Amino acid sequence: MKIGCPKEIKPQEFRVGLTPHAAREAVAHGHTVLVETGAGTGSGFTDADYIAAGAQIIGTAEELFASADMIVKVKEPQAVERARLREGQVLFTYLHLAPDPDQTRDLLASGVTAIAYETVTDDRGGLPLLAPMSEVAGRLAPQVGAWTLQKANGGRGVLLGGVPGVGPARVVVIGGGVVGTHAGKIAAGMGADVTVLDRSLPRLRYLDDVFGRDFKSVYASAGNTAELVAEADLVIGAVLIPGAAAPKLVSRAQLATMKPGAAIVDVAIDQGGCFETSRATTHQDPIYAVDGIMHYCVANMPGAVARTSTLALGNATLPFLLALADKGWKQACADDPHLLAGLNTHAGHLTYDAVGKALGIDVLAPKLALQR
């Protein structure tokens, strides 16, 4: 198979879909690896690194898309990239289709077979290709939240960990999954007074058992959430419904109950955000204010630490990448129901139920797509 890795073109996106180590593995399996020139620069990989791994460097994205059987990326394809996709080609990347009707429409029109990292599952009910970036984003959230709280950035001017004689900031994390756990752990490590909210009692028991000395855990009823948000200096949104649009858990009206200059970090912005007032921003222009509350809603947070993120993502995606290349997408998905769960579009059909419900589009069962 010809595996193509283009340079990411989303603003301030420095990650790359394929590391030189992954390229070497694919070449060892008998595949041809095509890498757009400069694709790895933002993550600290040179064209020479890829050449040493056995890859071929391609001068333009147009040539790469036209030549490759499978496109491997990080972020969802931008409009100009979607125009280059074709039926019979495989796209393996993050998609986040539920809040993005334009992208969904373009992928269906192209006929491409699109497999989304974020909906691939494992036998424990987890999301193994989303988890590495959730870990990164969770650990970054208190860091960028602390920056947003600085007075020069429009925040309250509160130090997350306080100092002797002055109490720490109050941090509320909505969602106790991978993002929330890592956010709570880092915020507590920075000295903040941290509370993590979740609706799963088993998860709350786990958090209490493992992190009970580091942060508090509270059931995420609407009342508890409203009370804690009103008291918080920093609120981190860390909720996820796999493949679906994020629920709006904090309304604009609730901003009026918050402390002036308090900060919101919405890690769920890739799936539309969990605050009513959230809108996607970039690393270049990451924050904005609504009713005196600072919002940090960068849609590709892990891109800020591109090398760490690329290496972590590459570790997770490599086994699936090799399966798709070695067997072809149909056989790989037939052999592995967890990989089949990643199938979002094929030959003009939407194949992921949560996206269909979010966008009002009919869905073809993934198993039926294998027969087409």
Short mmCIF file of C-alpha atoms in Angstrom, two decimals:
data_model
loop_
_atom_site.label_atom_id
_atom_site.label_comp_id
_atom_site.label_asym_id
_atom_site.label_seq_id
_atom_site.Cartn_x
_atom_site.Cartn_y
_atom_site.Cartn_z
CA MET A 1 0.00 0.00 0.00
CA LYS A 2 1.08 3.59 -0.60
CA ILE A 3 0.76 5.43 2.71
CA GLY A 4 0.76 9.24 2.47
CA CYS A 5 1.44 11.69 5.29
CA PRO A 6 0.78 15.34 4.37
CA LYS A 7 1.88 18.41 6.28
CA GLU A 8 -0.85 19.65 8.62
CA ILE A 9 -2.31 22.96 7.45
CA LYS A 10 -4.73 23.82 10.26
CA PRO A 11 -3.52 27.08 11.88
CA GLN A 12 -0.85 26.53 14.52
CA GLU A 13 -0.95 22.74 14.13
CA PHE A 14 2.59 21.42 14.50
CA ARG A 15 1.96 17.69 14.92
CA VAL A 16 2.48 15.14 12.16
CA GLY A 17 0.52 11.95 11.44
CA LEU A 18 3.51 9.67 10.95
CA THR A 19 6.80 9.56 12.86
CA PRO A 20 10.03 8.34 11.23
CA HIS A 21 9.83 5.24 13.46
CA ALA A 22 6.32 4.48 12.16
CA ALA A 23 7.52 5.05 8.60
CA ARG A 24 10.33 2.57 9.16
CA GLU A 25 7.88 -0.03 10.47
CA ALA A 26 5.57 0.42 7.48
CA VAL A 27 8.46 0.15 5.01
CA ALA A 28 9.61 -3.03 6.79
CA HIS A 29 6.12 -4.44 6.16
CA GLY A 30 6.59 -3.87 2.43
CA HIS A 31 4.66 -0.62 2.03
CA THR A 32 5.64 2.61 0.31
CA VAL A 33 5.60 5.65 2.60
CA LEU A 34 5.18 9.12 1.08
CA VAL A 35 5.80 12.16 3.28
CA GLU A 36 5.21 15.75 2.20
CA THR A 37 8.35 17.83 2.53
CA GLY A 38 8.48 19.65 5.87
CA ALA A 39 5.63 17.60 7.35
CA GLY A 40 7.60 16.68 10.46
CA THR A 41 9.36 20.01 11.06
CA GLY A 42 6.95 21.22 13.74
CA SER A 43 7.51 18.03 15.73
CA GLY A 44 11.28 18.13 15.35
CA PHE A 45 11.61 15.61 12.49
CA THR A 46 13.52 16.48 9.32
CA ASP A 47 13.02 15.20 5.79
CA ALA A 48 16.36 13.43 6.24
CA ASP A 49 14.92 11.52 9.22
CA TYR A 50 12.14 10.16 7.01
CA ILE A 51 14.50 9.36 4.15
CA ALA A 52 16.70 7.41 6.59
CA ALA A 53 13.59 5.45 7.59
CA GLY A 54 12.96 4.49 3.98
CA ALA A 55 10.23 7.01 3.15
CA GLN A 56 9.99 9.08 -0.01
CA ILE A 57 9.70 12.87 0.26
CA ILE A 58 6.98 14.40 -1.92
CA GLY A 59 7.14 18.06 -2.93
CA THR A 60 3.45 19.00 -2.81
CA ALA A 61 0.29 17.97 -1.02
CA GLU A 62 -1.51 17.65 -4.35
CA GLU A 63 0.95 15.02 -5.57
CA LEU A 64 0.84 13.15 -2.28
CA PHE A 65 -2.97 12.98 -2.11
CA ALA A 66 -3.12 11.87 -5.75
CA SER A 67 -0.58 9.07 -5.22
CA ALA A 68 -1.49 7.62 -1.80
CA ASP A 69 -3.89 4.76 -1.13
CA MET A 70 -4.18 5.80 2.52
CA ILE A 71 -3.81 9.29 3.99
CA VAL A 72 -2.59 9.44 7.58
CA LYS A 73 -3.06 12.76 9.40
CA VAL A 74 -3.63 14.26 12.82
CA LYS A 75 -6.37 16.85 12.45
CA GLU A 76 -9.53 16.71 10.38
CA PRO A 77 -8.92 17.51 6.70
CA GLN A 78 -9.39 21.15 5.85
CA ALA A 79 -11.59 22.17 2.89
CA VAL A 80 -8.73 22.24 0.39
CA GLU A 81 -7.64 18.78 1.55
CA ARG A 82 -11.15 17.36 1.40
CA ALA A 83 -11.33 18.39 -2.25
CA ARG A 84 -8.35 16.09 -2.93
CA LEU A 85 -9.87 12.96 -1.38
CA ARG A 86 -11.43 10.30 -3.58
CA GLU A 87 -13.48 7.12 -3.48
CA GLY A 88 -11.36 4.04 -2.82
CA GLN A 89 -8.92 6.04 -0.70
CA VAL A 90 -8.64 5.55 3.08
CA LEU A 91 -8.38 8.51 5.45
CA PHE A 92 -7.06 7.73 8.94
CA THR A 93 -7.12 10.73 11.28
CA TYR A 94 -9.13 12.61 13.91
CA LEU A 95 -12.44 13.75 12.39
CA HIS A 96 -14.86 15.03 15.10
CA LEU A 97 -17.75 15.07 12.62
CA ALA A 98 -20.71 15.60 14.97
CA PRO A 99 -20.32 19.39 15.27
CA ASP A 100 -19.00 19.81 11.71
CA PRO A 101 -21.68 19.40 9.00
CA ASP A 102 -19.49 20.98 6.31
CA GLN A 103 -16.71 18.45 6.76
CA THR A 104 -19.21 15.59 6.94
CA ARG A 105 -20.87 16.67 3.72
CA ASP A 106 -17.53 16.97 1.90
CA LEU A 107 -16.32 13.55 3.06
CA LEU A 108 -19.56 11.94 1.92
CA ALA A 109 -19.31 13.70 -1.44
CA SER A 110 -15.72 12.53 -1.93
CA GLY A 111 -16.62 8.87 -1.32
CA VAL A 112 -13.53 8.42 0.86
CA THR A 113 -13.39 5.67 3.48
CA ALA A 114 -12.76 7.70 6.63
CA ILE A 115 -11.69 6.03 9.88
CA ALA A 116 -11.69 8.34 12.89
CA TYR A 117 -9.12 7.96 15.62
CA GLU A 118 -11.57 9.22 18.23
CA THR A 119 -14.16 6.45 17.72
CA VAL A 120 -11.84 3.43 17.58
CA THR A 121 -12.51 1.41 20.75
CA ASP A 122 -10.83 -1.27 22.85
CA ASP A 123 -12.03 -4.31 24.78
CA ARG A 124 -12.31 -2.29 28.01
CA GLY A 125 -14.70 0.22 26.50
CA GLY A 126 -11.96 2.82 26.14
CA LEU A 127 -10.88 4.98 23.20
CA PRO A 128 -7.22 4.04 22.69
CA LEU A 129 -6.45 6.54 19.93
CA LEU A 130 -8.14 9.43 21.70
CA ALA A 131 -6.59 8.65 25.09
CA PRO A 132 -3.04 9.90 24.37
CA MET A 133 -4.26 13.32 23.25
CA SER A 134 -6.77 13.41 26.11
CA GLU A 135 -3.88 12.84 28.49
CA VAL A 136 -1.91 15.66 26.89
CA ALA A 137 -4.87 18.06 26.78
CA GLY A 138 -5.79 17.22 30.37
CA ARG A 139 -2.29 17.96 31.59
CA LEU A 140 -2.14 21.17 29.56
CA ALA A 141 -5.51 22.49 30.77
CA PRO A 142 -4.39 23.70 34.23
CA GLN A 143 -1.24 25.13 32.66
CA VAL A 144 -3.13 27.23 30.10
CA GLY A 145 -5.82 27.96 32.67
CA ALA A 146 -3.21 29.41 35.03
CA TRP A 147 -1.96 31.61 32.16
CA THR A 148 -5.50 32.74 31.31
CA LEU A 149 -6.06 33.72 34.95
CA GLN A 150 -3.18 36.19 34.84
CA LYS A 151 -4.40 39.78 35.05
CA ALA A 152 -2.55 40.85 31.89
CA ASN A 153 -4.62 38.29 29.98
CA GLY A 154 -7.93 39.50 31.39
CA GLY A 155 -8.12 37.02 34.25
CA ARG A 156 -8.70 37.47 37.98
CA GLY A 157 -5.01 37.73 38.75
CA VAL A 158 -5.09 34.63 40.94
CA LEU A 159 -2.10 32.31 41.34
CA LEU A 160 -3.22 28.72 41.02
CA GLY A 161 -1.25 27.46 44.02
CA GLY A 162 -1.48 30.58 46.18
CA VAL A 163 1.35 31.47 48.57
CA PRO A 164 1.79 31.15 52.34
CA GLY A 165 -0.94 33.25 53.90
CA VAL A 166 -3.00 33.46 50.69
CA GLY A 167 -5.24 30.59 49.64
CA PRO A 168 -4.99 28.77 46.31
CA ALA A 169 -7.29 29.10 43.34
CA ARG A 170 -10.42 26.97 43.24
CA VAL A 171 -10.42 24.70 40.21
CA VAL A 172 -13.50 22.76 39.08
CA VAL A 173 -13.11 20.00 36.50
CA ILE A 174 -16.34 18.88 34.81
CA GLY A 175 -15.84 15.26 33.79
CA GLY A 176 -13.75 12.60 35.48
CA GLY A 177 -12.56 10.64 32.44
CA VAL A 178 -9.08 10.68 30.96
CA VAL A 179 -8.95 14.45 30.43
CA GLY A 180 -10.51 15.25 33.79
CA THR A 181 -8.32 12.87 35.75
CA HIS A 182 -5.12 14.27 34.26
CA ALA A 183 -6.35 17.86 34.65
CA GLY A 184 -7.24 17.26 38.29
CA LYS A 185 -3.91 15.59 38.99
CA ILE A 186 -1.86 18.44 37.49
CA ALA A 187 -3.98 21.22 39.02
CA ALA A 188 -3.61 19.59 42.43
CA GLY A 189 0.12 19.25 41.83
CA MET A 190 0.25 23.00 41.17
CA GLY A 191 -1.27 23.55 44.59
CA ALA A 192 -4.84 24.42 43.62
CA ASP A 193 -7.99 23.47 45.55
CA VAL A 194 -9.47 20.99 43.04
CA THR A 195 -12.90 19.37 42.68
CA VAL A 196 -13.68 16.88 39.92
CA LEU A 197 -17.31 16.31 38.90
CA ASP A 198 -18.65 13.15 37.24
CA ARG A 199 -21.98 11.35 36.88
CA SER A 200 -20.60 7.82 37.17
CA LEU A 201 -20.54 6.55 40.75
CA PRO A 202 -18.00 3.80 39.92
CA ARG A 203 -15.75 6.45 38.41
CA LEU A 204 -16.15 8.69 41.45
CA ARG A 205 -15.21 5.75 43.69
CA TYR A 206 -12.11 5.15 41.56
CA LEU A 207 -11.11 8.82 41.74
CA ASP A 208 -11.62 8.85 45.50
CA ASP A 209 -9.60 5.66 45.99
CA VAL A 210 -6.70 6.76 43.81
CA PHE A 211 -6.67 10.55 44.19
CA GLY A 212 -8.64 11.15 47.38
CA ARG A 213 -5.75 13.00 48.98
CA ASP A 214 -5.13 15.15 45.91
CA PHE A 215 -8.58 16.40 44.97
CA LYS A 216 -12.25 16.13 45.90
CA SER A 217 -14.78 14.22 43.80
CA VAL A 218 -18.44 15.28 43.60
CA TYR A 219 -21.48 13.89 41.76
CA ALA A 220 -22.23 16.07 38.71
CA SER A 221 -25.86 16.97 39.37
CA ALA A 222 -27.03 20.23 37.83
CA GLY A 223 -27.23 21.78 41.29
CA ASN A 224 -23.74 20.71 42.37
CA THR A 225 -22.29 21.86 39.06
CA ALA A 226 -23.94 25.30 39.30
CA GLU A 227 -22.76 25.84 42.89
CA LEU A 228 -19.18 24.82 42.22
CA VAL A 229 -18.91 26.79 38.96
CA ALA A 230 -20.06 29.93 40.80
CA GLU A 231 -17.30 29.48 43.38
CA ALA A 232 -14.52 28.60 40.93
CA ASP A 233 -11.60 30.66 39.71
CA LEU A 234 -10.96 28.16 36.90
CA VAL A 235 -13.43 25.73 35.30
CA ILE A 236 -12.13 22.98 33.00
CA GLY A 237 -14.63 21.30 30.67
CA ALA A 238 -13.62 17.67 30.17
CA VAL A 239 -16.77 15.85 29.08
CA LEU A 240 -17.07 13.39 26.20
CA ILE A 241 -19.79 11.38 24.53
CA PRO A 242 -17.84 9.27 22.01
CA GLY A 243 -18.34 10.57 18.49
CA ALA A 244 -21.24 12.84 19.48
CA ALA A 245 -21.55 16.55 20.11
CA ALA A 246 -20.60 17.54 23.65
CA PRO A 247 -23.51 18.44 25.95
CA LYS A 248 -23.81 22.08 27.01
CA LEU A 249 -23.42 21.90 30.78
CA VAL A 250 -22.88 25.58 31.64
CA SER A 251 -25.23 28.17 30.16
CA ARG A 252 -24.51 31.79 29.38
CA ALA A 253 -26.81 32.81 32.21
CA GLN A 254 -24.57 30.95 34.64
CA LEU A 255 -21.61 33.14 33.68
CA ALA A 256 -23.27 35.93 35.64
CA THR A 257 -22.90 33.84 38.80
CA MET A 258 -19.14 33.41 38.31
CA LYS A 259 -16.40 35.59 39.72
CA PRO A 260 -15.37 38.44 37.38
CA GLY A 261 -12.22 37.40 35.52
CA ALA A 262 -12.68 33.69 36.21
CA ALA A 263 -11.40 31.41 33.46
CA ILE A 264 -12.91 28.60 31.43
CA VAL A 265 -10.81 26.02 29.55
CA ASP A 266 -13.05 23.96 27.25
CA VAL A 267 -11.14 20.82 26.27
CA ALA A 268 -14.36 19.48 24.71
CA ILE A 269 -14.31 22.17 22.02
CA ASP A 270 -13.32 19.61 19.35
CA GLN A 271 -16.81 18.14 19.83
CA GLY A 272 -18.53 21.52 19.96
CA GLY A 273 -17.70 22.45 23.56
CA CYS A 274 -19.53 21.94 26.84
CA PHE A 275 -20.15 25.63 27.61
CA GLU A 276 -22.89 27.50 25.76
CA THR A 277 -20.51 30.39 25.13
CA SER A 278 -17.64 28.30 23.74
CA ARG A 279 -16.33 28.83 20.21
CA ALA A 280 -13.17 27.38 18.74
CA THR A 281 -10.01 29.47 18.92
CA THR A 282 -6.39 28.98 17.85
CA HIS A 283 -3.01 28.99 19.55
CA GLN A 284 -2.37 32.31 17.81
CA ASP A 285 -5.46 33.93 19.36
CA PRO A 286 -6.51 31.55 22.15
CA ILE A 287 -8.71 33.55 24.52
CA TYR A 288 -11.74 35.81 24.48
CA ALA A 289 -14.12 37.24 27.09
CA VAL A 290 -17.87 36.77 27.42
CA ASP A 291 -19.63 38.72 30.19
CA GLY A 292 -16.31 39.20 31.97
CA ILE A 293 -15.39 35.49 31.95
CA MET A 294 -12.24 34.49 30.07
CA HIS A 295 -12.57 31.56 27.66
CA TYR A 296 -9.70 29.41 26.37
CA CYS A 297 -11.13 27.18 23.62
CA VAL A 298 -8.22 26.10 21.42
CA ALA A 299 -9.43 23.21 19.28
CA ASN A 300 -6.06 21.51 18.97
CA MET A 301 -4.52 21.99 22.40
CA PRO A 302 -2.00 19.12 22.11
CA GLY A 303 -0.50 20.87 19.07
CA ALA A 304 1.18 23.26 21.50
CA VAL A 305 3.46 20.43 22.64
CA ALA A 306 3.78 18.89 19.20
CA ARG A 307 6.72 16.58 19.76
CA THR A 308 5.31 14.94 22.88
CA SER A 309 1.88 14.68 21.26
CA THR A 310 3.16 13.24 17.98
CA LEU A 311 5.20 10.57 19.73
CA ALA A 312 2.32 9.63 22.04
CA LEU A 313 -0.17 9.48 19.18
CA GLY A 314 2.21 7.49 17.00
CA ASN A 315 2.64 4.87 19.71
CA ALA A 316 -1.12 4.34 19.78
CA THR A 317 -1.94 4.48 16.07
CA LEU A 318 0.89 2.29 14.72
CA PRO A 319 -0.72 -1.16 15.29
CA PHE A 320 -3.95 -0.02 13.60
CA LEU A 321 -2.05 1.67 10.78
CA LEU A 322 -0.14 -1.52 10.04
CA ALA A 323 -3.31 -3.62 10.17
CA LEU A 324 -5.01 -1.32 7.64
CA ALA A 325 -1.99 -1.38 5.34
CA ASP A 326 -1.21 -5.10 5.66
CA LYS A 327 -4.77 -6.39 5.26
CA GLY A 328 -6.61 -3.58 3.52
CA TRP A 329 -9.28 -1.64 5.38
CA LYS A 330 -12.11 -4.14 4.82
CA GLN A 331 -10.27 -7.18 6.15
CA ALA A 332 -8.68 -5.20 8.99
CA CYS A 333 -12.09 -3.94 10.12
CA ALA A 334 -13.71 -7.37 9.64
CA ASP A 335 -11.03 -8.89 11.86
CA ASP A 336 -11.19 -6.19 14.53
CA PRO A 337 -14.59 -4.83 15.66
CA HIS A 338 -12.79 -2.10 17.63
CA LEU A 339 -11.23 -0.76 14.44
CA LEU A 340 -14.59 -1.10 12.67
CA ALA A 341 -16.01 1.24 15.32
CA GLY A 342 -13.73 3.89 13.85
CA LEU A 343 -15.40 3.77 10.44
CA ASN A 344 -17.29 7.04 9.96
CA THR A 345 -17.82 7.28 6.20
CA HIS A 346 -17.54 4.94 3.22
CA ALA A 347 -18.44 5.42 -0.47
CA GLY A 348 -20.80 8.30 0.23
CA HIS A 349 -22.46 6.71 3.25
CA LEU A 350 -22.26 7.85 6.87
CA THR A 351 -21.47 4.86 9.08
CA TYR A 352 -21.34 6.26 12.63
CA ASP A 353 -24.63 6.45 14.49
CA ALA A 354 -23.85 9.30 16.91
CA VAL A 355 -22.85 11.56 14.03
CA GLY A 356 -26.02 10.67 12.14
CA LYS A 357 -28.13 11.59 15.15
CA ALA A 358 -26.27 14.87 15.66
CA LEU A 359 -26.58 15.94 12.02
CA GLY A 360 -29.84 14.27 11.00
CA ILE A 361 -28.22 12.05 8.36
CA ASP A 362 -29.18 8.44 7.62
CA VAL A 363 -26.56 5.91 8.68
CA LEU A 364 -25.40 2.71 7.01
CA ALA A 365 -24.44 0.00 9.54
CA PRO A 366 -20.65 -0.43 9.50
CA LYS A 367 -20.95 -4.19 8.95
CA LEU A 368 -23.02 -3.54 5.81
CA ALA A 369 -20.34 -1.12 4.60
CA LEU A 370 -17.89 -4.03 4.61
CA GLN A 371 -20.03 -5.69 1.94
CA ARG A 372 -19.90 -2.70 -0.44
#
